[in-house]
PDB file of N, CA and C in Angstrom:
ATOM      1  N   CYS A   3      65.073 232.409 134.142  1.00  0.00           N
ATOM      2  CA  CYS A   3      64.360 232.550 132.886  1.00  0.00           C
ATOM      3  C   CYS A   3      64.241 231.188 132.215  1.00  0.00           C
ATOM      4  N   ILE A   4      63.335 231.068 131.314  1.00  0.00           N
ATOM      5  CA  ILE A   4      63.053 229.789 130.680  1.00  0.00           C
ATOM      6  C   ILE A   4      64.229 229.283 129.851  1.00  0.00           C
ATOM      7  N   SER A   5      64.973 230.171 129.217  1.00  0.00           N
ATOM      8  CA  SER A   5      66.076 229.711 128.386  1.00  0.00           C
ATOM      9  C   SER A   5      67.168 229.059 129.219  1.00  0.00           C
ATOM     10  N   SER A   6      67.446 229.583 130.407  1.00  0.00           N
ATOM     11  CA  SER A   6      68.464 228.936 131.239  1.00  0.00           C
ATOM     12  C   SER A   6      67.960 227.597 131.746  1.00  0.00           C
ATOM     13  N   ALA A   7      66.652 227.482 131.999  1.00  0.00           N
ATOM     14  CA  ALA A   7      66.100 226.195 132.422  1.00  0.00           C
ATOM     15  C   ALA A   7      66.284 225.159 131.331  1.00  0.00           C
ATOM     16  N   ALA A   8      66.014 225.527 130.101  1.00  0.00           N
ATOM     17  CA  ALA A   8      66.193 224.594 128.993  1.00  0.00           C
ATOM     18  C   ALA A   8      67.656 224.233 128.825  1.00  0.00           C
ATOM     19  N   SER A   9      68.538 225.182 128.995  1.00  0.00           N
ATOM     20  CA  SER A   9      69.966 224.903 128.891  1.00  0.00           C
ATOM     21  C   SER A   9      70.411 223.952 129.987  1.00  0.00           C
ATOM     22  N   ASP A  10      69.876 224.104 131.201  1.00  0.00           N
ATOM     23  CA  ASP A  10      70.227 223.206 132.292  1.00  0.00           C
ATOM     24  C   ASP A  10      69.858 221.769 131.948  1.00  0.00           C
ATOM     25  N   VAL A  11      68.664 221.563 131.409  1.00  0.00           N
ATOM     26  CA  VAL A  11      68.255 220.220 131.016  1.00  0.00           C
ATOM     27  C   VAL A  11      69.194 219.680 129.961  1.00  0.00           C
ATOM     28  N   TYR A  12      69.470 220.492 128.971  1.00  0.00           N
ATOM     29  CA  TYR A  12      70.306 220.080 127.846  1.00  0.00           C
ATOM     30  C   TYR A  12      71.714 219.713 128.303  1.00  0.00           C
ATOM     31  N   LYS A  13      72.312 220.517 129.163  1.00  0.00           N
ATOM     32  CA  LYS A  13      73.708 220.307 129.544  1.00  0.00           C
ATOM     33  C   LYS A  13      73.887 219.205 130.579  1.00  0.00           C
ATOM     34  N   ARG A  14      72.980 219.088 131.524  1.00  0.00           N
ATOM     35  CA  ARG A  14      73.208 218.180 132.638  1.00  0.00           C
ATOM     36  C   ARG A  14      72.566 216.820 132.475  1.00  0.00           C
ATOM     37  N   GLN A  15      71.578 216.699 131.593  1.00  0.00           N
ATOM     38  CA  GLN A  15      70.826 215.449 131.561  1.00  0.00           C
ATOM     39  C   GLN A  15      70.744 214.860 130.164  1.00  0.00           C
ATOM     40  N   ASN A  16      71.756 215.050 129.392  1.00  0.00           N
ATOM     41  CA  ASN A  16      71.807 214.469 128.063  1.00  0.00           C
ATOM     42  C   ASN A  16      73.104 213.717 127.887  1.00  0.00           C
ATOM     43  N   PRO A  17      73.081 212.487 127.430  1.00  0.00           N
ATOM     44  CA  PRO A  17      71.880 211.671 127.259  1.00  0.00           C
ATOM     45  C   PRO A  17      71.320 211.271 128.623  1.00  0.00           C
ATOM     46  N   ASN A  18      70.079 210.776 128.621  1.00  0.00           N
ATOM     47  CA  ASN A  18      69.462 210.376 129.886  1.00  0.00           C
ATOM     48  C   ASN A  18      68.791 209.017 129.740  1.00  0.00           C
ATOM     49  N   ASN A  19      68.341 208.481 130.868  1.00  0.00           N
ATOM     50  CA  ASN A  19      67.696 207.168 130.877  1.00  0.00           C
ATOM     51  C   ASN A  19      66.187 207.276 130.728  1.00  0.00           C
ATOM     52  N   GLY A  20      65.694 208.465 130.413  1.00  0.00           N
ATOM     53  CA  GLY A  20      64.263 208.676 130.246  1.00  0.00           C
ATOM     54  C   GLY A  20      63.692 209.691 131.218  1.00  0.00           C
ATOM     55  N   ILE A  21      64.462 210.061 132.240  1.00  0.00           N
ATOM     56  CA  ILE A  21      63.993 211.025 133.237  1.00  0.00           C
ATOM     57  C   ILE A  21      64.847 212.289 133.163  1.00  0.00           C
ATOM     58  N   SER A  22      64.183 213.425 133.040  1.00  0.00           N
ATOM     59  CA  SER A  22      64.851 214.731 133.070  1.00  0.00           C
ATOM     60  C   SER A  22      64.024 215.660 133.944  1.00  0.00           C
ATOM     61  N   TRP A  23      64.661 216.660 134.488  1.00  0.00           N
ATOM     62  CA  TRP A  23      63.976 217.669 135.294  1.00  0.00           C
ATOM     63  C   TRP A  23      64.210 219.037 134.691  1.00  0.00           C
ATOM     64  N   ILE A  24      63.176 219.881 134.743  1.00  0.00           N
ATOM     65  CA  ILE A  24      63.285 221.275 134.325  1.00  0.00           C
ATOM     66  C   ILE A  24      63.050 222.142 135.542  1.00  0.00           C
ATOM     67  N   LYS A  25      63.901 223.126 135.719  1.00  0.00           N
ATOM     68  CA  LYS A  25      63.686 224.157 136.732  1.00  0.00           C
ATOM     69  C   LYS A  25      63.480 225.461 135.990  1.00  0.00           C
ATOM     70  N   GLY A  26      62.369 226.089 136.219  1.00  0.00           N
ATOM     71  CA  GLY A  26      62.060 227.313 135.493  1.00  0.00           C
ATOM     72  C   GLY A  26      61.040 228.158 136.220  1.00  0.00           C
ATOM     73  N   PRO A  27      60.446 229.096 135.499  1.00  0.00           N
ATOM     74  CA  PRO A  27      59.434 229.950 136.108  1.00  0.00           C
ATOM     75  C   PRO A  27      58.162 229.144 136.409  1.00  0.00           C
ATOM     76  N   ASN A  28      57.211 229.753 137.052  1.00  0.00           N
ATOM     77  CA  ASN A  28      55.994 229.066 137.467  1.00  0.00           C
ATOM     78  C   ASN A  28      54.971 228.852 136.363  1.00  0.00           C
ATOM     79  N   ASN A  29      55.143 229.441 135.198  1.00  0.00           N
ATOM     80  CA  ASN A  29      54.094 229.376 134.194  1.00  0.00           C
ATOM     81  C   ASN A  29      54.713 229.294 132.795  1.00  0.00           C
ATOM     82  N   TYR A  30      54.672 228.127 132.203  1.00  0.00           N
ATOM     83  CA  TYR A  30      55.167 227.968 130.844  1.00  0.00           C
ATOM     84  C   TYR A  30      54.519 226.742 130.208  1.00  0.00           C
ATOM     85  N   THR A  31      54.622 226.634 128.908  1.00  0.00           N
ATOM     86  CA  THR A  31      54.131 225.458 128.207  1.00  0.00           C
ATOM     87  C   THR A  31      55.318 224.630 127.739  1.00  0.00           C
ATOM     88  N   LEU A  32      55.110 223.338 127.703  1.00  0.00           N
ATOM     89  CA  LEU A  32      56.149 222.381 127.340  1.00  0.00           C
ATOM     90  C   LEU A  32      55.568 221.446 126.291  1.00  0.00           C
ATOM     91  N   GLU A  33      56.344 221.162 125.259  1.00  0.00           N
ATOM     92  CA  GLU A  33      55.934 220.211 124.237  1.00  0.00           C
ATOM     93  C   GLU A  33      57.139 219.370 123.857  1.00  0.00           C
ATOM     94  N   ILE A  34      56.945 218.062 123.774  1.00  0.00           N
ATOM     95  CA  ILE A  34      58.019 217.146 123.379  1.00  0.00           C
ATOM     96  C   ILE A  34      57.563 216.415 122.126  1.00  0.00           C
ATOM     97  N   THR A  35      58.431 216.430 121.103  1.00  0.00           N
ATOM     98  CA  THR A  35      58.138 215.711 119.864  1.00  0.00           C
ATOM     99  C   THR A  35      59.230 214.679 119.609  1.00  0.00           C
ATOM    100  N   ASN A  36      58.850 213.610 118.905  1.00  0.00           N
ATOM    101  CA  ASN A  36      59.841 212.597 118.550  1.00  0.00           C
ATOM    102  C   ASN A  36      60.528 212.976 117.238  1.00  0.00           C
ATOM    103  N   ALA A  37      61.363 212.099 116.729  1.00  0.00           N
ATOM    104  CA  ALA A  37      62.179 212.405 115.548  1.00  0.00           C
ATOM    105  C   ALA A  37      61.357 212.607 114.277  1.00  0.00           C
ATOM    106  N   VAL A  38      60.134 212.112 114.233  1.00  0.00           N
ATOM    107  CA  VAL A  38      59.298 212.302 113.044  1.00  0.00           C
ATOM    108  C   VAL A  38      58.272 213.411 113.240  1.00  0.00           C
ATOM    109  N   GLY A  39      58.383 214.148 114.350  1.00  0.00           N
ATOM    110  CA  GLY A  39      57.525 215.306 114.572  1.00  0.00           C
ATOM    111  C   GLY A  39      56.226 215.044 115.304  1.00  0.00           C
ATOM    112  N   GLN A  40      55.992 213.827 115.755  1.00  0.00           N
ATOM    113  CA  GLN A  40      54.776 213.529 116.513  1.00  0.00           C
ATOM    114  C   GLN A  40      54.898 214.090 117.921  1.00  0.00           C
ATOM    115  N   VAL A  41      53.857 214.780 118.377  1.00  0.00           N
ATOM    116  CA  VAL A  41      53.844 215.299 119.742  1.00  0.00           C
ATOM    117  C   VAL A  41      53.563 214.135 120.686  1.00  0.00           C
ATOM    118  N   ILE A  42      54.487 213.894 121.608  1.00  0.00           N
ATOM    119  CA  ILE A  42      54.292 212.794 122.558  1.00  0.00           C
ATOM    120  C   ILE A  42      53.921 213.295 123.947  1.00  0.00           C
ATOM    121  N   GLN A  43      54.153 214.591 124.195  1.00  0.00           N
ATOM    122  CA  GLN A  43      53.748 215.173 125.474  1.00  0.00           C
ATOM    123  C   GLN A  43      53.536 216.667 125.287  1.00  0.00           C
ATOM    124  N   ARG A  44      52.448 217.171 125.861  1.00  0.00           N
ATOM    125  CA  ARG A  44      52.165 218.608 125.864  1.00  0.00           C
ATOM    126  C   ARG A  44      51.588 218.934 127.229  1.00  0.00           C
ATOM    127  N   SER A  45      52.174 219.925 127.902  1.00  0.00           N
ATOM    128  CA  SER A  45      51.749 220.259 129.260  1.00  0.00           C
ATOM    129  C   SER A  45      51.825 221.755 129.496  1.00  0.00           C
ATOM    130  N   SER A  46      50.912 222.234 130.316  1.00  0.00           N
ATOM    131  CA  SER A  46      51.035 223.575 130.881  1.00  0.00           C
ATOM    132  C   SER A  46      51.620 223.391 132.268  1.00  0.00           C
ATOM    133  N   VAL A  47      52.771 223.977 132.501  1.00  0.00           N
ATOM    134  CA  VAL A  47      53.503 223.756 133.748  1.00  0.00           C
ATOM    135  C   VAL A  47      53.339 224.982 134.635  1.00  0.00           C
ATOM    136  N   ASN A  48      52.854 224.761 135.833  1.00  0.00           N
ATOM    137  CA  ASN A  48      52.583 225.859 136.749  1.00  0.00           C
ATOM    138  C   ASN A  48      53.380 225.755 138.043  1.00  0.00           C
ATOM    139  N   TYR A  49      54.528 225.112 137.995  1.00  0.00           N
ATOM    140  CA  TYR A  49      55.405 225.014 139.157  1.00  0.00           C
ATOM    141  C   TYR A  49      56.850 224.988 138.680  1.00  0.00           C
ATOM    142  N   THR A  50      57.778 225.246 139.580  1.00  0.00           N
ATOM    143  CA  THR A  50      59.159 225.496 139.166  1.00  0.00           C
ATOM    144  C   THR A  50      59.949 224.237 138.822  1.00  0.00           C
ATOM    145  N   ASN A  51      59.622 223.092 139.388  1.00  0.00           N
ATOM    146  CA  ASN A  51      60.335 221.847 139.072  1.00  0.00           C
ATOM    147  C   ASN A  51      59.377 220.904 138.374  1.00  0.00           C
ATOM    148  N   TYR A  52      59.774 220.429 137.185  1.00  0.00           N
ATOM    149  CA  TYR A  52      58.903 219.556 136.407  1.00  0.00           C
ATOM    150  C   TYR A  52      59.703 218.365 135.901  1.00  0.00           C
ATOM    151  N   GLN A  53      59.161 217.178 136.100  1.00  0.00           N
ATOM    152  CA  GLN A  53      59.832 215.964 135.651  1.00  0.00           C
ATOM    153  C   GLN A  53      59.326 215.563 134.267  1.00  0.00           C
ATOM    154  N   ILE A  54      60.248 215.321 133.368  1.00  0.00           N
ATOM    155  CA  ILE A  54      59.938 214.785 132.048  1.00  0.00           C
ATOM    156  C   ILE A  54      60.249 213.294 132.093  1.00  0.00           C
ATOM    157  N   ASP A  55      59.256 212.482 131.780  1.00  0.00           N
ATOM    158  CA  ASP A  55      59.417 211.033 131.834  1.00  0.00           C
ATOM    159  C   ASP A  55      59.259 210.453 130.433  1.00  0.00           C
ATOM    160  N   LEU A  56      60.365 210.021 129.857  1.00  0.00           N
ATOM    161  CA  LEU A  56      60.362 209.400 128.529  1.00  0.00           C
ATOM    162  C   LEU A  56      60.662 207.906 128.603  1.00  0.00           C
ATOM    163  N   ARG A  57      60.538 207.322 129.781  1.00  0.00           N
ATOM    164  CA  ARG A  57      60.881 205.907 129.929  1.00  0.00           C
ATOM    165  C   ARG A  57      60.013 204.992 129.080  1.00  0.00           C
ATOM    166  N   ASP A  58      58.789 205.409 128.752  1.00  0.00           N
ATOM    167  CA  ASP A  58      57.932 204.566 127.927  1.00  0.00           C
ATOM    168  C   ASP A  58      58.131 204.823 126.434  1.00  0.00           C
ATOM    169  N   GLN A  59      59.099 205.676 126.088  1.00  0.00           N
ATOM    170  CA  GLN A  59      59.405 205.983 124.695  1.00  0.00           C
ATOM    171  C   GLN A  59      60.674 205.236 124.263  1.00  0.00           C
ATOM    172  N   ALA A  60      60.786 205.013 122.980  1.00  0.00           N
ATOM    173  CA  ALA A  60      61.963 204.337 122.431  1.00  0.00           C
ATOM    174  C   ALA A  60      63.197 205.221 122.568  1.00  0.00           C
ATOM    175  N   PRO A  61      64.379 204.624 122.697  1.00  0.00           N
ATOM    176  CA  PRO A  61      65.600 205.429 122.677  1.00  0.00           C
ATOM    177  C   PRO A  61      65.672 206.243 121.394  1.00  0.00           C
ATOM    178  N   GLY A  62      66.199 207.448 121.501  1.00  0.00           N
ATOM    179  CA  GLY A  62      66.318 208.303 120.328  1.00  0.00           C
ATOM    180  C   GLY A  62      66.417 209.763 120.714  1.00  0.00           C
ATOM    181  N   ILE A  63      66.222 210.613 119.722  1.00  0.00           N
ATOM    182  CA  ILE A  63      66.333 212.058 119.913  1.00  0.00           C
ATOM    183  C   ILE A  63      64.932 212.659 119.944  1.00  0.00           C
ATOM    184  N   TYR A  64      64.697 213.511 120.915  1.00  0.00           N
ATOM    185  CA  TYR A  64      63.419 214.187 121.100  1.00  0.00           C
ATOM    186  C   TYR A  64      63.666 215.684 121.182  1.00  0.00           C
ATOM    187  N   LEU A  65      62.714 216.466 120.727  1.00  0.00           N
ATOM    188  CA  LEU A  65      62.821 217.917 120.824  1.00  0.00           C
ATOM    189  C   LEU A  65      61.912 218.423 121.931  1.00  0.00           C
ATOM    190  N   LEU A  66      62.471 219.253 122.780  1.00  0.00           N
ATOM    191  CA  LEU A  66      61.768 219.874 123.901  1.00  0.00           C
ATOM    192  C   LEU A  66      61.555 221.336 123.553  1.00  0.00           C
ATOM    193  N   ARG A  67      60.303 221.760 123.524  1.00  0.00           N
ATOM    194  CA  ARG A  67      59.964 223.162 123.240  1.00  0.00           C
ATOM    195  C   ARG A  67      59.366 223.761 124.508  1.00  0.00           C
ATOM    196  N   LEU A  68      59.916 224.881 124.932  1.00  0.00           N
ATOM    197  CA  LEU A  68      59.444 225.582 126.131  1.00  0.00           C
ATOM    198  C   LEU A  68      59.075 227.008 125.764  1.00  0.00           C
ATOM    199  N   GLN A  69      57.955 227.477 126.321  1.00  0.00           N
ATOM    200  CA  GLN A  69      57.593 228.873 126.089  1.00  0.00           C
ATOM    201  C   GLN A  69      56.879 229.429 127.309  1.00  0.00           C
ATOM    202  N   ALA A  70      57.413 230.530 127.819  1.00  0.00           N
ATOM    203  CA  ALA A  70      56.766 231.292 128.882  1.00  0.00           C
ATOM    204  C   ALA A  70      55.966 232.410 128.221  1.00  0.00           C
ATOM    205  N   PRO A  71      54.948 232.934 128.906  1.00  0.00           N
ATOM    206  CA  PRO A  71      54.154 234.007 128.313  1.00  0.00           C
ATOM    207  C   PRO A  71      55.036 235.185 127.875  1.00  0.00           C
ATOM    208  N   ASN A  72      54.760 235.674 126.685  1.00  0.00           N
ATOM    209  CA  ASN A  72      55.455 236.841 126.129  1.00  0.00           C
ATOM    210  C   ASN A  72      56.954 236.629 125.940  1.00  0.00           C
ATOM    211  N   GLN A  73      57.381 235.397 125.772  1.00  0.00           N
ATOM    212  CA  GLN A  73      58.788 235.103 125.498  1.00  0.00           C
ATOM    213  C   GLN A  73      58.890 234.240 124.244  1.00  0.00           C
ATOM    214  N   THR A  74      60.062 234.221 123.655  1.00  0.00           N
ATOM    215  CA  THR A  74      60.270 233.389 122.475  1.00  0.00           C
ATOM    216  C   THR A  74      60.333 231.914 122.872  1.00  0.00           C
ATOM    217  N   VAL A  75      60.065 231.062 121.924  1.00  0.00           N
ATOM    218  CA  VAL A  75      60.110 229.620 122.147  1.00  0.00           C
ATOM    219  C   VAL A  75      61.564 229.177 122.235  1.00  0.00           C
ATOM    220  N   GLN A  76      61.860 228.356 123.211  1.00  0.00           N
ATOM    221  CA  GLN A  76      63.191 227.760 123.353  1.00  0.00           C
ATOM    222  C   GLN A  76      63.077 226.285 122.958  1.00  0.00           C
ATOM    223  N   VAL A  77      63.986 225.819 122.116  1.00  0.00           N
ATOM    224  CA  VAL A  77      63.973 224.427 121.666  1.00  0.00           C
ATOM    225  C   VAL A  77      65.297 223.794 122.050  1.00  0.00           C
ATOM    226  N   ARG A  78      65.215 222.631 122.662  1.00  0.00           N
ATOM    227  CA  ARG A  78      66.419 221.892 123.044  1.00  0.00           C
ATOM    228  C   ARG A  78      66.249 220.428 122.662  1.00  0.00           C
ATOM    229  N   LYS A  79      67.359 219.761 122.485  1.00  0.00           N
ATOM    230  CA  LYS A  79      67.367 218.333 122.134  1.00  0.00           C
ATOM    231  C   LYS A  79      67.508 217.507 123.400  1.00  0.00           C
ATOM    232  N   LEU A  80      66.677 216.473 123.524  1.00  0.00           N
ATOM    233  CA  LEU A  80      66.808 215.483 124.594  1.00  0.00           C
ATOM    234  C   LEU A  80      67.193 214.167 123.947  1.00  0.00           C
ATOM    235  N   VAL A  81      68.165 213.480 124.515  1.00  0.00           N
ATOM    236  CA  VAL A  81      68.592 212.182 123.987  1.00  0.00           C
ATOM    237  C   VAL A  81      68.227 211.116 125.002  1.00  0.00           C
ATOM    238  N   ARG A  82      67.351 210.221 124.589  1.00  0.00           N
ATOM    239  CA  ARG A  82      66.899 209.104 125.439  1.00  0.00           C
ATOM    240  C   ARG A  82      67.720 207.888 125.077  1.00  0.00           C
ATOM    241  N   GLN A  83      68.471 207.333 126.054  1.00  0.00           N
ATOM    242  CA  GLN A  83      69.291 206.138 125.803  1.00  0.00           C
ATOM    243  C   GLN A  83      68.462 204.887 125.956  1.00  0.00           C
TER     244      GLN A  83
END
């Protein structure tokens, strides 16, 4: 389920060097915002493994929002070192 995928990212890859992976269902939307709320990435993900690349972003805290069809939005914190 999408919530366990978000938890996996949160627990295993925080803080990170800019690269994180999500394992989840085949169909969900992903949105990443920076600390001031600007959307820096928005994607429709149609495969089970997805790489998040924040290497071109400044170190800091980012919010990852995941939503699969007909499910609640899951929000997790990503820390870019």
